[in-house]
Amino acid sequence: MPALFITFEGPDGSGKSTQARLLAERFRREGHPVLETVEPGGTPIGQQIRRILLDPANQELRAVPELLLMFAARAQNVEQSILPALAEGKIVVSDRFTDSSIAYQGAARGLGWDTVLQVDRIACQGLVPDLTLCIDIDTETGLSRARSRNRDSGSHEARIDQQAVEFHHKVRDAYHELARSEPGRVRLIDGSGSEEEIAAKVWDVVRIELESRHN
Ligand SMILES: Nc1ncnc2c1ncn2[C@@H]1O[C@H](COP(=O)(O)OP(=O)(O)O)[C@@H](O)[C@H]1O
Ligand SMILES: [Mg+2]
């Protein structure tokens, strides 16, 4: 099994964290070493940056500093954790990566894709996911799942969650555009079924990708 960098993308509440965990468990059951990581976060420094980004009290945070904080956490994660794991031959499963910045800061906040990709070049050292599983869900379903999760867990994943519905529509449209522009890497997965149904679809895509790498 070669080192592989897999990312989960999609709107808040689409089921990324759930599916990232299930995929990592599946790889482990099959005997593959896995690094699971989450953005923003991933490292102790990234966790500190994550608290700033998700804190609903930080309403005055502007779009450019938000982008740079996201990439500050990502740069630390790439250097300290993702690249070393890949060098050891591990499979890395990341809950969000640069495509999230394209969708949220580039499209929904209006900074533009090019700005995001310029920062990516500095922060990510050329690292691009091998496979990106983008879970597609209608905006209202995603938001209601995310809100009930936040209520149940007292989670602070709330600052961006409080944006207007229009913002979340732009996020979803950007993911669709990413899938159209990079069909080999970015795969849309219908997120409307049960957790198990979605996990089965994810595994189908991953299995085919692994087989194609062996040939
Ligand atoms: N397929 C599903 N159907 C219904 N609820 C789901 C499904 N997948 C996840 N959930 C629930 O929806 C909420 C959001 O899922 P989560 O994995 O945290 O999404 P994300 O990481 O994309 O924001 C959680 O409470 C989770 O338990
Ligand atoms: Mg999540």
Coordinates of N, CA and C and ligand atoms in Angstrom, one line a residue:
M1 N 0.9 -1.2 0.0 CA 0.0 0.0 0.0 C 0.9 1.2 0.0
P2 N 0.7 2.1 -1.0 CA 1.5 3.3 -1.0 C 1.0 4.4 -0.1
A3 N 1.9 5.3 0.3 CA 1.5 6.5 1.1 C 0.4 7.2 0.2
L4 N -0.6 7.7 0.9 CA -1.8 8.3 0.2 C -2.3 9.4 1.1
F5 N -2.6 10.5 0.4 CA -3.2 11.6 1.1 C -4.6 11.8 0.7
I6 N -5.6 11.5 1.6 CA -7.0 11.6 1.3 C -7.6 12.7 2.1
T7 N -8.4 13.6 1.5 CA -9.1 14.6 2.2 C -10.6 14.5 2.1
F8 N -11.3 14.9 3.2 CA -12.7 15.0 3.2 C -13.1 16.5 3.1
E9 N -14.0 16.8 2.2 CA -14.5 18.2 2.1 C -16.0 18.2 2.0
G10 N -16.6 19.3 2.1 CA -18.0 19.5 2.1 C -18.5 20.5 3.1
P11 N -19.7 21.0 3.0 CA -20.2 22.0 3.9 C -20.3 21.4 5.3
D12 N -20.4 22.4 6.3 CA -20.6 22.0 7.7 C -21.9 21.1 7.8
G13 N -21.7 20.0 8.5 CA -22.9 19.1 8.8 C -23.1 18.1 7.7
S14 N -22.2 18.1 6.7 CA -22.3 17.1 5.6 C -22.0 15.7 6.0
G15 N -21.1 15.6 7.1 CA -20.7 14.2 7.5 C -19.3 13.9 7.3
K16 N -18.5 15.0 7.1 CA -17.0 14.8 6.9 C -16.3 14.1 8.1
S17 N -16.5 14.6 9.3 CA -15.8 14.1 10.4 C -16.3 12.6 10.7
T18 N -17.5 12.3 10.5 CA -18.1 11.0 10.7 C -17.4 10.0 9.6
Q19 N -17.3 10.5 8.4 CA -16.8 9.6 7.3 C -15.3 9.5 7.4
A20 N -14.6 10.5 7.8 CA -13.1 10.5 8.0 C -12.8 9.4 9.1
R21 N -13.6 9.4 10.1 CA -13.3 8.4 11.2 C -13.6 7.0 10.7
L22 N -14.7 6.8 10.0 CA -15.1 5.5 9.5 C -14.0 5.0 8.5
L23 N -13.6 5.9 7.6 CA -12.6 5.5 6.6 C -11.2 5.1 7.3
A24 N -10.8 5.9 8.3 CA -9.6 5.6 9.0 C -9.7 4.2 9.8
E25 N -10.9 4.0 10.4 CA -11.1 2.7 11.0 C -11.0 1.5 10.0
R26 N -11.6 1.8 8.9 CA -11.6 0.7 7.8 C -10.1 0.4 7.4
F27 N -9.3 1.4 7.2 CA -7.9 1.2 6.8 C -7.2 0.5 7.9
R28 N -7.5 0.8 9.2 CA -6.8 0.2 10.3 C -7.2 -1.3 10.4
R29 N -8.5 -1.6 10.2 CA -8.9 -3.0 10.2 C -8.2 -3.8 9.2
E30 N -7.9 -3.1 8.0 CA -7.2 -3.8 6.9 C -5.7 -3.8 7.1
G31 N -5.2 -3.3 8.3 CA -3.8 -3.4 8.6 C -2.9 -2.2 8.1
H32 N -3.6 -1.1 7.6 CA -2.8 0.0 7.1 C -2.5 1.1 8.2
P33 N -1.3 1.5 8.3 CA -1.1 2.6 9.3 C -1.7 3.9 8.8
V34 N -2.4 4.6 9.7 CA -3.2 5.8 9.3 C -2.9 6.9 10.2
L35 N -2.7 8.1 9.6 CA -2.8 9.4 10.4 C -4.1 10.1 10.1
E36 N -4.9 10.3 11.2 CA -6.1 11.1 11.1 C -5.8 12.5 11.5
T37 N -6.2 13.5 10.7 CA -6.0 14.9 11.1 C -7.2 15.7 10.8
V38 N -7.3 16.9 11.4 CA -8.4 17.7 11.2 C -8.0 19.2 11.1
E39 N -8.6 19.9 10.2 CA -8.3 21.3 10.0 C -9.5 22.2 10.2
P40 N -9.3 23.4 10.7 CA -8.1 23.9 11.3 C -7.8 23.1 12.6
G41 N -6.5 22.9 12.8 CA -6.1 22.1 14.0 C -5.0 21.2 13.7
G42 N -5.0 20.0 14.0 CA -4.0 19.0 13.5 C -2.8 18.9 14.4
T43 N -2.4 20.0 14.9 CA -1.2 20.1 15.8 C -1.5 20.9 17.0
P44 N -0.7 20.8 18.1 CA -1.0 21.7 19.2 C -1.1 23.2 18.9
I45 N -0.2 23.6 18.0 CA -0.3 25.0 17.6 C -1.5 25.3 16.8
G46 N -1.8 24.3 15.9 CA -3.1 24.4 15.1 C -4.3 24.5 15.9
Q47 N -4.3 23.7 17.0 CA -5.5 23.7 18.0 C -5.7 25.1 18.6
Q48 N -4.6 25.8 18.9 CA -4.7 27.1 19.4 C -5.3 28.1 18.4
I49 N -4.8 27.9 17.1 CA -5.4 28.8 16.1 C -6.8 28.4 15.8
R50 N -7.2 27.1 15.9 CA -8.6 26.7 15.7 C -9.5 27.4 16.7
R51 N -9.1 27.6 17.9 CA -10.0 28.2 18.9 C -10.3 29.6 18.5
I52 N -9.3 30.4 17.9 CA -9.6 31.7 17.5 C -10.6 31.7 16.3
L53 N -10.4 30.7 15.4 CA -11.2 30.7 14.2 C -12.7 30.3 14.4
L54 N -12.9 29.4 15.4 CA -14.2 28.9 15.6 C -15.0 29.7 16.7
D55 N -14.3 30.5 17.4 CA -15.0 31.2 18.6 C -16.0 32.2 18.1
P56 N -17.3 32.0 18.4 CA -18.4 32.9 17.9 C -18.2 34.3 18.4
A57 N -17.4 34.5 19.5 CA -17.1 35.8 20.0 C -16.3 36.7 19.0
N58 N -15.6 36.0 18.1 CA -14.6 36.7 17.2 C -15.3 37.2 15.9
Q59 N -16.4 38.0 16.1 CA -17.2 38.5 15.0 C -16.4 39.5 14.1
E60 N -15.4 40.1 14.7 CA -14.7 41.2 14.0 C -13.6 40.6 13.1
L61 N -13.3 39.3 13.2 CA -12.3 38.7 12.3 C -12.6 38.9 10.9
R62 N -11.6 39.5 10.1 CA -11.8 39.9 8.7 C -11.4 38.7 7.8
A63 N -11.8 38.8 6.6 CA -11.6 37.7 5.6 C -10.1 37.3 5.4
V64 N -9.2 38.3 5.2 CA -7.8 38.0 5.0 C -7.1 37.4 6.2
P65 N -7.3 38.0 7.4 CA -6.7 37.3 8.5 C -7.3 36.0 8.8
E66 N -8.6 35.8 8.5 CA -9.1 34.4 8.6 C -8.4 33.5 7.7
L67 N -8.2 33.9 6.4 CA -7.5 33.0 5.5 C -6.1 32.7 6.0
L68 N -5.4 33.7 6.4 CA -4.0 33.5 6.9 C -3.9 32.7 8.1
L69 N -4.9 32.8 9.0 CA -4.9 31.9 10.2 C -5.1 30.5 9.8
M70 N -6.1 30.3 8.8 CA -6.3 28.9 8.3 C -5.0 28.3 7.8
F71 N -4.3 29.1 7.0 CA -3.1 28.6 6.4 C -1.9 28.5 7.4
A72 N -1.9 29.3 8.4 CA -0.9 29.2 9.4 C -1.0 27.8 10.1
A73 N -2.3 27.5 10.4 CA -2.5 26.1 11.1 C -2.2 25.0 10.1
R74 N -2.5 25.2 8.8 CA -2.3 24.2 7.8 C -0.8 24.0 7.5
A75 N -0.1 25.1 7.5 CA 1.4 25.1 7.2 C 2.1 24.3 8.3
Q76 N 1.7 24.5 9.6 CA 2.2 23.8 10.7 C 1.9 22.3 10.6
N77 N 0.6 22.0 10.2 CA 0.2 20.6 10.1 C 0.9 19.9 9.0
V78 N 1.1 20.6 7.8 CA 1.8 20.0 6.7 C 3.2 19.6 7.1
E79 N 3.9 20.6 7.7 CA 5.3 20.4 8.0 C 5.6 19.4 9.2
Q80 N 4.7 19.6 10.3 CA 5.0 18.8 11.5 C 4.3 17.4 11.4
S81 N 3.2 17.3 10.7 CA 2.6 16.0 10.8 C 2.3 15.3 9.5
I82 N 1.7 16.0 8.5 CA 1.3 15.3 7.3 C 2.5 14.8 6.5
L83 N 3.5 15.7 6.2 CA 4.6 15.2 5.3 C 5.4 14.1 6.0
P84 N 5.7 14.2 7.3 CA 6.4 13.1 8.0 C 5.6 11.8 7.9
A85 N 4.3 11.8 8.1 CA 3.5 10.6 8.0 C 3.6 10.0 6.6
L86 N 3.4 10.8 5.6 CA 3.5 10.3 4.2 C 4.9 9.7 4.0
A87 N 5.9 10.4 4.5 CA 7.3 9.9 4.3 C 7.5 8.5 4.9
E88 N 6.7 8.2 6.0 CA 6.7 6.9 6.7 C 5.9 5.9 6.0
G89 N 5.2 6.3 4.9 CA 4.3 5.4 4.1 C 2.9 5.2 4.7
K90 N 2.5 6.2 5.6 CA 1.2 6.1 6.1 C 0.1 6.6 5.2
I91 N -1.1 6.3 5.4 CA -2.2 6.9 4.7 C -2.7 8.0 5.6
V92 N -2.8 9.2 5.1 CA -3.2 10.4 5.8 C -4.6 10.7 5.4
V93 N -5.5 10.8 6.4 CA -6.9 11.1 6.2 C -7.2 12.5 6.9
S94 N -7.4 13.5 6.1 CA -7.6 14.8 6.7 C -9.0 15.3 6.5
D95 N -9.6 15.7 7.6 CA -10.9 16.3 7.7 C -10.8 17.8 7.3
R96 N -10.9 18.1 6.1 CA -10.7 19.5 5.4 C -9.2 19.7 5.1
F97 N -9.0 20.5 4.0 CA -7.7 21.0 3.6 C -7.9 22.2 2.7
T98 N -7.0 22.4 1.8 CA -7.0 23.7 1.0 C -8.3 23.9 0.3
D99 N -9.0 22.9 -0.1 CA -10.3 23.1 -0.9 C -11.3 23.8 0.0
S100 N -11.2 23.6 1.4 CA -12.1 24.3 2.3 C -11.8 25.8 2.2
S101 N -10.5 26.2 2.1 CA -10.2 27.6 2.0 C -10.7 28.2 0.6
I102 N -10.6 27.4 -0.4 CA -11.2 27.8 -1.7 C -12.7 28.1 -1.6
A103 N -13.4 27.1 -1.0 CA -14.8 27.3 -0.9 C -15.3 28.4 0.1
Y104 N -14.6 28.4 1.2 CA -15.1 29.4 2.3 C -14.5 30.8 2.1
Q105 N -13.1 30.9 2.1 CA -12.5 32.2 2.0 C -12.5 32.7 0.5
G106 N -12.2 31.8 -0.4 CA -12.1 32.2 -1.8 C -13.5 32.5 -2.4
A107 N -14.4 31.6 -2.3 CA -15.7 31.8 -2.9 C -16.7 32.5 -2.0
A108 N -17.0 32.0 -0.8 CA -18.1 32.5 0.0 C -17.7 33.9 0.6
R109 N -16.4 34.1 1.0 CA -16.0 35.4 1.5 C -15.6 36.3 0.4
G110 N -15.4 35.8 -0.8 CA -15.1 36.6 -2.0 C -13.7 37.0 -2.2
L111 N -12.7 36.3 -1.6 CA -11.3 36.7 -1.8 C -10.8 36.2 -3.1
G112 N -11.5 35.2 -3.7 CA -11.1 34.7 -5.0 C -10.2 33.5 -4.9
W113 N -10.3 32.5 -5.9 CA -9.5 31.3 -5.8 C -8.0 31.6 -5.9
D114 N -7.6 32.6 -6.8 CA -6.2 32.8 -7.0 C -5.5 33.2 -5.7
T115 N -6.2 34.1 -4.9 CA -5.6 34.5 -3.7 C -5.3 33.3 -2.8
V116 N -6.3 32.4 -2.7 CA -6.1 31.2 -1.9 C -5.0 30.4 -2.4
L117 N -4.9 30.2 -3.7 CA -3.9 29.3 -4.2 C -2.5 29.9 -4.1
Q118 N -2.4 31.3 -4.1 CA -1.1 31.9 -3.8 C -0.6 31.6 -2.4
V119 N -1.5 31.7 -1.4 CA -1.1 31.4 -0.1 C -0.8 29.9 0.1
D120 N -1.6 29.1 -0.6 CA -1.3 27.6 -0.6 C 0.1 27.3 -1.0
R121 N 0.6 28.0 -2.1 CA 1.9 27.7 -2.6 C 3.0 27.9 -1.5
I122 N 2.8 28.9 -0.6 CA 3.8 29.2 0.5 C 3.6 28.1 1.6
A123 N 2.3 27.8 1.9 CA 2.0 27.1 3.1 C 2.2 25.6 2.9
C124 N 1.9 25.1 1.7 CA 1.7 23.6 1.6 C 2.9 22.9 0.9
Q125 N 3.9 23.7 0.4 CA 5.1 23.1 -0.1 C 4.7 22.2 -1.3
G126 N 3.7 22.5 -2.1 CA 3.3 21.7 -3.2 C 2.5 20.5 -2.9
L127 N 2.2 20.3 -1.7 CA 1.4 19.1 -1.3 C -0.1 19.3 -1.7
V128 N -0.6 18.3 -2.5 CA -2.0 18.3 -3.0 C -2.5 16.9 -2.7
P129 N -3.8 16.9 -2.2 CA -4.3 15.5 -1.9 C -4.3 14.6 -3.1
D130 N -4.1 13.3 -2.9 CA -4.3 12.3 -4.0 C -5.7 12.1 -4.3
L131 N -6.6 12.2 -3.3 CA -8.0 12.0 -3.5 C -8.8 12.8 -2.5
T132 N -9.8 13.5 -3.0 CA -10.6 14.4 -2.2 C -12.1 13.9 -2.3
L133 N -12.6 13.5 -1.2 CA -14.0 13.0 -1.1 C -14.9 14.2 -0.6
C134 N -15.7 14.7 -1.5 CA -16.5 15.9 -1.2 C -17.9 15.5 -1.0
I135 N -18.3 15.5 0.3 CA -19.7 15.1 0.6 C -20.7 16.2 0.3
D136 N -21.6 15.8 -0.6 CA -22.6 16.8 -1.1 C -23.9 16.6 -0.4
I137 N -24.4 17.7 0.2 CA -25.6 17.7 0.9 C -26.4 19.0 0.7
D138 N -27.7 18.9 0.7 CA -28.4 20.2 0.5 C -28.2 21.1 1.7
T139 N -28.1 22.4 1.5 CA -27.6 23.3 2.5 C -28.4 23.2 3.8
E140 N -29.7 23.1 3.6 CA -30.6 23.1 4.8 C -30.4 21.9 5.7
T141 N -30.2 20.7 5.0 CA -30.0 19.5 5.8 C -28.7 19.6 6.5
G142 N -27.6 20.0 5.8 CA -26.3 20.2 6.4 C -26.4 21.1 7.7
L143 N -27.0 22.2 7.5 CA -27.1 23.2 8.6 C -27.8 22.6 9.8
S144 N -28.9 21.9 9.5 CA -29.7 21.4 10.6 C -28.9 20.3 11.3
R145 N -28.2 19.5 10.6 CA -27.4 18.4 11.2 C -26.3 19.1 12.1
A146 N -25.7 20.2 11.5 CA -24.6 20.8 12.3 C -25.1 21.5 13.5
R147 N -26.3 22.1 13.4 CA -26.8 22.8 14.6 C -27.2 21.9 15.7
S148 N -27.8 20.7 15.3 CA -28.1 19.8 16.4 C -26.9 19.2 17.0
R149 N -25.9 19.0 16.2 CA -24.6 18.5 16.7 C -24.0 19.5 17.7
N150 N -24.0 20.8 17.3 CA -23.4 21.8 18.2 C -24.2 21.9 19.5
R151 N -25.6 21.8 19.4 CA -26.4 21.9 20.6 C -26.1 20.7 21.5
D152 N -26.0 19.5 20.9 CA -25.8 18.3 21.7 C -24.4 18.3 22.4
S153 N -23.4 18.8 21.7 CA -22.0 18.6 22.2 C -21.5 19.9 22.9
G154 N -22.3 21.0 22.8 CA -21.9 22.3 23.3 C -20.7 22.7 22.5
S155 N -20.6 22.2 21.3 CA -19.4 22.5 20.4 C -19.3 24.0 20.1
H156 N -18.1 24.4 19.8 CA -17.9 25.8 19.4 C -17.7 26.0 18.0
E157 N -18.1 24.9 17.2 CA -18.0 25.1 15.7 C -19.1 26.0 15.2
A158 N -19.1 27.2 15.7 CA -20.3 28.0 15.6 C -20.1 29.3 14.8
R159 N -18.9 29.9 14.7 CA -18.8 31.2 14.2 C -19.2 31.2 12.7
I160 N -18.7 30.3 11.9 CA -19.0 30.2 10.5 C -20.4 29.6 10.3
D161 N -20.8 28.8 11.2 CA -22.1 28.2 11.2 C -23.2 29.2 11.2
Q162 N -22.9 30.4 11.8 CA -23.9 31.5 12.0 C -24.1 32.4 10.8
Q163 N -23.3 32.1 9.7 CA -23.4 32.9 8.5 C -24.8 32.7 7.9
A164 N -25.2 33.6 7.0 CA -26.5 33.5 6.3 C -26.5 32.3 5.4
V165 N -27.7 31.9 5.1 CA -27.8 30.7 4.2 C -27.2 30.9 2.8
E166 N -27.2 32.2 2.3 CA -26.6 32.5 1.1 C -25.1 32.1 1.1
F167 N -24.4 32.4 2.2 CA -23.0 32.1 2.3 C -22.8 30.6 2.1
H168 N -23.7 29.8 2.7 CA -23.5 28.3 2.6 C -23.8 27.8 1.2
H169 N -24.7 28.5 0.5 CA -25.0 28.1 -0.9 C -23.7 28.3 -1.7
K170 N -23.0 29.4 -1.5 CA -21.8 29.7 -2.2 C -20.8 28.7 -1.9
V171 N -20.7 28.2 -0.7 CA -19.7 27.1 -0.3 C -20.0 25.9 -1.2
R172 N -21.3 25.5 -1.2 CA -21.7 24.3 -1.9 C -21.4 24.4 -3.4
D173 N -21.8 25.6 -4.0 CA -21.5 25.8 -5.4 C -20.0 25.7 -5.7
A174 N -19.2 26.2 -4.8 CA -17.7 26.2 -5.1 C -17.2 24.7 -5.1
Y175 N -17.7 23.9 -4.2 CA -17.3 22.5 -4.1 C -17.8 21.8 -5.5
H176 N -18.9 22.2 -6.0 CA -19.4 21.6 -7.2 C -18.4 22.0 -8.4
E177 N -18.0 23.3 -8.3 CA -17.1 23.8 -9.3 C -15.7 23.1 -9.2
L178 N -15.2 22.9 -8.0 CA -14.0 22.2 -7.8 C -14.1 20.8 -8.4
A179 N -15.2 20.1 -8.2 CA -15.3 18.7 -8.7 C -15.4 18.7 -10.2
R180 N -16.0 19.8 -10.8 CA -16.0 19.9 -12.3 C -14.6 20.2 -12.8
S181 N -13.8 21.0 -12.1 CA -12.5 21.4 -12.7 C -11.4 20.4 -12.4
E182 N -11.6 19.6 -11.4 CA -10.6 18.5 -11.1 C -11.2 17.2 -10.9
P183 N -11.9 16.7 -11.9 CA -12.7 15.4 -11.7 C -11.9 14.2 -11.3
G184 N -10.6 14.2 -11.7 CA -9.7 13.1 -11.3 C -9.5 13.0 -9.8
R185 N -9.3 14.2 -9.2 CA -9.0 14.2 -7.7 C -10.3 14.4 -6.9
V186 N -11.1 15.3 -7.2 CA -12.3 15.7 -6.4 C -13.5 14.9 -6.8
R187 N -14.0 14.1 -5.9 CA -15.2 13.2 -6.2 C -16.3 13.7 -5.3
L188 N -17.5 14.0 -5.9 CA -18.7 14.3 -5.1 C -19.3 13.0 -4.7
I189 N -19.7 13.0 -3.4 CA -20.4 11.8 -2.9 C -21.7 12.3 -2.3
D190 N -22.8 11.7 -2.7 CA -24.1 12.0 -2.2 C -24.2 11.8 -0.7
G191 N -24.4 12.8 0.1 CA -24.4 12.7 1.5 C -25.7 12.5 2.2
S192 N -26.7 12.1 1.4 CA -28.1 12.1 1.9 C -28.5 10.8 2.6
G193 N -27.7 9.8 2.4 CA -28.1 8.5 3.0 C -27.7 8.3 4.4
S194 N -27.7 7.1 4.9 CA -27.3 6.8 6.3 C -25.7 6.8 6.3
E195 N -25.2 6.9 7.5 CA -23.7 6.9 7.7 C -23.1 5.7 7.0
E196 N -23.8 4.5 7.1 CA -23.2 3.3 6.6 C -23.3 3.3 5.0
E197 N -24.4 3.9 4.5 CA -24.5 3.9 3.0 C -23.4 4.9 2.4
I198 N -23.2 6.0 3.1 CA -22.2 6.9 2.6 C -20.8 6.3 2.7
A199 N -20.5 5.6 3.9 CA -19.2 5.0 4.1 C -19.0 3.9 3.0
A200 N -20.0 3.2 2.5 CA -19.9 2.2 1.5 C -19.5 2.9 0.2
K201 N -20.1 4.1 -0.1 CA -19.8 4.8 -1.4 C -18.4 5.3 -1.3
V202 N -18.0 5.8 -0.1 CA -16.6 6.3 0.0 C -15.6 5.2 -0.2
W203 N -15.9 4.0 0.4 CA -15.0 2.9 0.2 C -14.9 2.5 -1.3
D204 N -16.0 2.5 -2.0 CA -16.0 2.1 -3.4 C -15.0 3.0 -4.2
V205 N -15.1 4.4 -3.9 CA -14.2 5.3 -4.6 C -12.7 5.1 -4.2
V206 N -12.5 4.9 -2.9 CA -11.1 4.7 -2.4 C -10.5 3.4 -3.0
R207 N -11.3 2.3 -2.9 CA -10.9 1.0 -3.4 C -10.4 1.1 -4.9
I208 N -11.3 1.7 -5.7 CA -10.9 1.8 -7.1 C -9.6 2.6 -7.3
E209 N -9.5 3.7 -6.5 CA -8.3 4.5 -6.6 C -7.1 3.7 -6.2
L210 N -7.2 2.9 -5.1 CA -6.0 2.1 -4.7 C -5.7 1.1 -5.8
E211 N -6.7 0.4 -6.4 CA -6.5 -0.6 -7.4 C -5.8 0.1 -8.6
S212 N -6.2 1.3 -9.0 CA -5.6 1.9 -10.1 C -4.1 2.3 -9.9
R213 N -3.8 2.5 -8.6 CA -2.4 2.8 -8.2 C -1.5 1.6 -8.2
H214 N -2.1 0.4 -8.0 CA -1.4 -0.8 -8.1 C -1.0 -1.2 -9.5
N215 N -1.8 -0.8 -10.5 CA -1.6 -1.2 -11.8 C -0.7 -0.3 -12.6
Ligands
LIG1 N1 -25.5 10.2 7.1 C1 -25.9 10.8 8.2 N2 -27.2 10.9 8.4 C2 -27.7 11.6 9.5 N3 -26.9 12.3 10.4 C3 -25.6 12.2 10.2 C4 -25.0 11.5 9.0 N4 -23.7 11.6 9.1 C5 -23.4 12.4 10.2 N5 -24.5 12.7 10.8 C6 -24.7 13.5 12.0 O1 -24.7 14.9 11.6 C7 -23.9 15.7 12.4 C8 -22.8 16.3 11.5 O2 -21.9 15.3 11.1 P1 -20.4 15.6 11.1 O3 -19.7 14.3 10.7 O4 -20.0 16.3 12.4 O5 -20.3 16.6 9.9 P2 -19.2 17.6 9.4 O6 -17.9 17.1 10.0 O7 -19.2 17.6 7.9 O8 -19.6 19.0 9.9 C9 -23.4 14.8 13.5 O9 -24.2 15.0 14.6 C10 -23.5 13.4 12.9 O10 -23.6 12.5 14.0
MG2 MG -16.6 18.1 11.2

